[in-house]
Each structure stands twice: as C-alpha cells, then as structure tokens.
Amino acid sequence: NAGVTQTPKFQVLKTGQSMTLQCAQDMNHNSMYWYRQDPGMGLRLIYYSASEGTTDKGEVPNGYNVSRLNKREFSLRLESAAPSQTSVYFCASSEAGGVYEQYFGPGTRLTVT
Amino acid sequence: AQTVTQSQPEMSVQEAETVTLSCTYDTSESDYYLFWYKQPPSRQMILVIRQEAYKQQNATENRFSVNFQKAAKSFSLKISDSQLGDAAMYFCAYRSASETSGSRLTFGEGTQLTVNP
C-alpha cells in the first residue's frame, strides 16, 4: 500500500498563478484533510471532507478551494497564489470517528514569489 | 473552539536520559481524543501515541508514555531512554469525539527536540 500520496513534492509559483495540489489514498478512508504548516504555528486545517461528496472549511480556508473527486482523491486548488500562501501543505486521511489516527502524505513545499 | 498549546518551542536531552514535553488544551467537551505526532527532518508525520479522554489509564507505547490530567487539561509526553532517532519536532493534537467535527485535528505549535550524544 502506498498510503497517502501527494503531488508535486515541490513547487515555485509567481504571484497570481494558479495550481492544484493532488492527493490520493489507498486505505479506503472516508475522511480526508488538507493542512498547511508554517514555522511556529503547527499544522492548521484548510479544508476537510468527512465523506465522499462533502467538503467543509477548516481554520484557514481563504484563498483555497477543494474537490473531493471520489473516495480516493482530494485536491486543493490555489486560484491566484499569494506570497502568504508560501508553506508546506499536507494531505491526510482517516477513518471517521473514534481514536483512529490520521495518516499523512509526504507534504508539498510551495513557494510563491 | 478548541486550542492546543505547547509552551516549549525547543527542548534538549542527553542520549539515554528521560525528557518530558508539555501540552495543554482548552475545550468545553468531555469526550475527545489526544495524540502526539513526531515529525523528523524527512517531514513525514508519524503517530507516536494516542489517548482516549474517557480512559483514566495513561497510554504507553514502548519508551513513550503520557501523563494525562483531564481536570487540568494537560497531556504531557515522556520519552525514556532517549535515542538519537528521537530527535524531531513533536506535535500535540486534539480531536473532538463529536460526529459533527469531521474527525479533524487541532495541533499545537510544536516542540523541537534535540538529542545530544
């Protein structure tokens, strides 16, 4: 099993450009998440999808959109990148409820110049 | 909204010694879950240990154990017999047991642990 995969691993964008971060999981999990990690701030939730066909805003959703394409895939889109979106982005998945852990992808380091 | 606070941005320990990382959280809920994740330089997030709030017994996983004080809203991580491979950023995280929460995690700011040989 590959677990949670993310593409790309690194990306450099100019201000105003758009891009989509891809995430896929092969563990048949219902729930998927997008976080961003900034120095000194831990991981903050951008959007999540509790189940296929649903998405909800997290703590820092402004400037982002998401699509739960199917049960396996959950993408994050930046329509018009800004320097404030320079960060490391993590996708995660888990079973819903209970003490189940979240499994994380390897992360995408995004730099917006 | 729940908040998680890790008041120690950096900690260091000598190899083979014991170190304790602190975590406090704020919630009005009575049923929830707590986690410690480790992030080595590879950036991969790895679950270290988990605790269910309704369980009074502290969780233990080999050299890792927690001190869960529900009334004080404290969830510290103790690493015994520290090894060089324990060097990493450690994150404390909270998850509500409410079905409406989407099982999402709220993370603390992290504690960077250095292990000295």
PDB file of C-alpha atoms in Angstrom, chain A residues 9-10 33 35 37 40-43 45 48 57-58 88 90 94 96-102 104-109, chain B residues 33-35 37 39 42-47 50-52 89 91 95-96 100-110:
ATOM      1  CA  LYS A   9       6.658  17.485  -3.776  1.00  0.00           C
ATOM      2  CA  PHE A  10       7.989  20.963  -4.544  1.00  0.00           C
ATOM      3  CA  TYR A  33      -7.923  16.688   5.075  1.00  0.00           C
ATOM      4  CA  TYR A  35      -3.353  21.245   6.318  1.00  0.00           C
ATOM      5  CA  GLN A  37       2.387  24.049   8.161  1.00  0.00           C
ATOM      6  CA  GLY A  40       5.937  28.275  14.905  1.00  0.00           C
ATOM      7  CA  MET A  41       2.282  27.634  14.096  1.00  0.00           C
ATOM      8  CA  GLY A  42       1.949  23.878  13.885  1.00  0.00           C
ATOM      9  CA  LEU A  43      -0.437  22.470  11.296  1.00  0.00           C
ATOM     10  CA  LEU A  45      -6.620  22.836   8.810  1.00  0.00           C
ATOM     11  CA  TYR A  48     -11.665  18.709   5.057  1.00  0.00           C
ATOM     12  CA  LYS A  57     -13.992  24.786   5.680  1.00  0.00           C
ATOM     13  CA  GLY A  58     -11.330  24.483   8.321  1.00  0.00           C
ATOM     14  CA  VAL A  88       4.279  23.224   3.401  1.00  0.00           C
ATOM     15  CA  PHE A  90      -0.031  18.156   3.961  1.00  0.00           C
ATOM     16  CA  SER A  94      -8.508   8.658   8.339  1.00  0.00           C
ATOM     17  CA  ALA A  96     -14.279   8.668  10.573  1.00  0.00           C
ATOM     18  CA  GLY A  97     -14.725   8.988  14.317  1.00  0.00           C
ATOM     19  CA  GLY A  98     -13.082   7.076  17.126  1.00  0.00           C
ATOM     20  CA  VAL A  99      -9.464   7.207  18.133  1.00  0.00           C
ATOM     21  CA  TYR A 100      -8.307   6.385  14.618  1.00  0.00           C
ATOM     22  CA  GLU A 101      -5.125   8.142  13.630  1.00  0.00           C
ATOM     23  CA  GLN A 102      -4.769  10.383  10.631  1.00  0.00           C
ATOM     24  CA  PHE A 104      -0.281  11.937   6.372  1.00  0.00           C
ATOM     25  CA  GLY A 105       1.243  12.329   2.949  1.00  0.00           C
ATOM     26  CA  PRO A 106       4.862  13.448   2.495  1.00  0.00           C
ATOM     27  CA  GLY A 107       3.938  17.102   2.020  1.00  0.00           C
ATOM     28  CA  THR A 108       4.335  19.691  -0.735  1.00  0.00           C
ATOM     29  CA  ARG A 109       6.685  22.619  -0.238  1.00  0.00           C
TER      30      ARG A 109
ATOM     31  CA  TYR B  33      -9.029  12.140  21.863  1.00  0.00           C
ATOM     32  CA  LEU B  34      -5.456  13.333  22.201  1.00  0.00           C
ATOM     33  CA  PHE B  35      -2.443  12.472  20.081  1.00  0.00           C
ATOM     34  CA  TYR B  37       2.821  13.110  16.419  1.00  0.00           C
ATOM     35  CA  GLN B  39       7.956  14.945  12.531  1.00  0.00           C
ATOM     36  CA  SER B  42      12.121  13.940   6.492  1.00  0.00           C
ATOM     37  CA  ARG B  43       8.913  15.921   7.139  1.00  0.00           C
ATOM     38  CA  GLN B  44       6.807  12.761   7.454  1.00  0.00           C
ATOM     39  CA  MET B  45       4.201  12.937  10.243  1.00  0.00           C
ATOM     40  CA  ILE B  46       4.298   9.808  12.413  1.00  0.00           C
ATOM     41  CA  LEU B  47       1.862   8.924  15.193  1.00  0.00           C
ATOM     42  CA  ARG B  50      -2.891   8.321  21.430  1.00  0.00           C
ATOM     43  CA  GLN B  51      -5.201   8.699  24.437  1.00  0.00           C
ATOM     44  CA  GLU B  52      -8.962   8.474  24.801  1.00  0.00           C
ATOM     45  CA  MET B  89       9.541  18.129  16.037  1.00  0.00           C
ATOM     46  CA  PHE B  91       3.163  17.961  17.908  1.00  0.00           C
ATOM     47  CA  ARG B  95      -9.746  15.638  18.217  1.00  0.00           C
ATOM     48  CA  SER B  96     -13.344  16.059  19.291  1.00  0.00           C
ATOM     49  CA  THR B 100     -20.156  16.770  13.603  1.00  0.00           C
ATOM     50  CA  SER B 101     -16.464  17.634  13.967  1.00  0.00           C
ATOM     51  CA  GLY B 102     -15.401  15.659  10.909  1.00  0.00           C
ATOM     52  CA  SER B 103     -12.682  13.977  12.984  1.00  0.00           C
ATOM     53  CA  ARG B 104     -10.362  16.890  12.299  1.00  0.00           C
ATOM     54  CA  LEU B 105      -7.276  17.560  14.391  1.00  0.00           C
ATOM     55  CA  THR B 106      -6.268  20.762  16.159  1.00  0.00           C
ATOM     56  CA  PHE B 107      -2.500  20.948  16.567  1.00  0.00           C
ATOM     57  CA  GLY B 108      -0.204  22.728  18.988  1.00  0.00           C
ATOM     58  CA  GLU B 109       2.730  24.816  17.802  1.00  0.00           C
ATOM     59  CA  GLY B 110       5.244  22.019  18.196  1.00  0.00           C
TER      60      GLY B 110
END
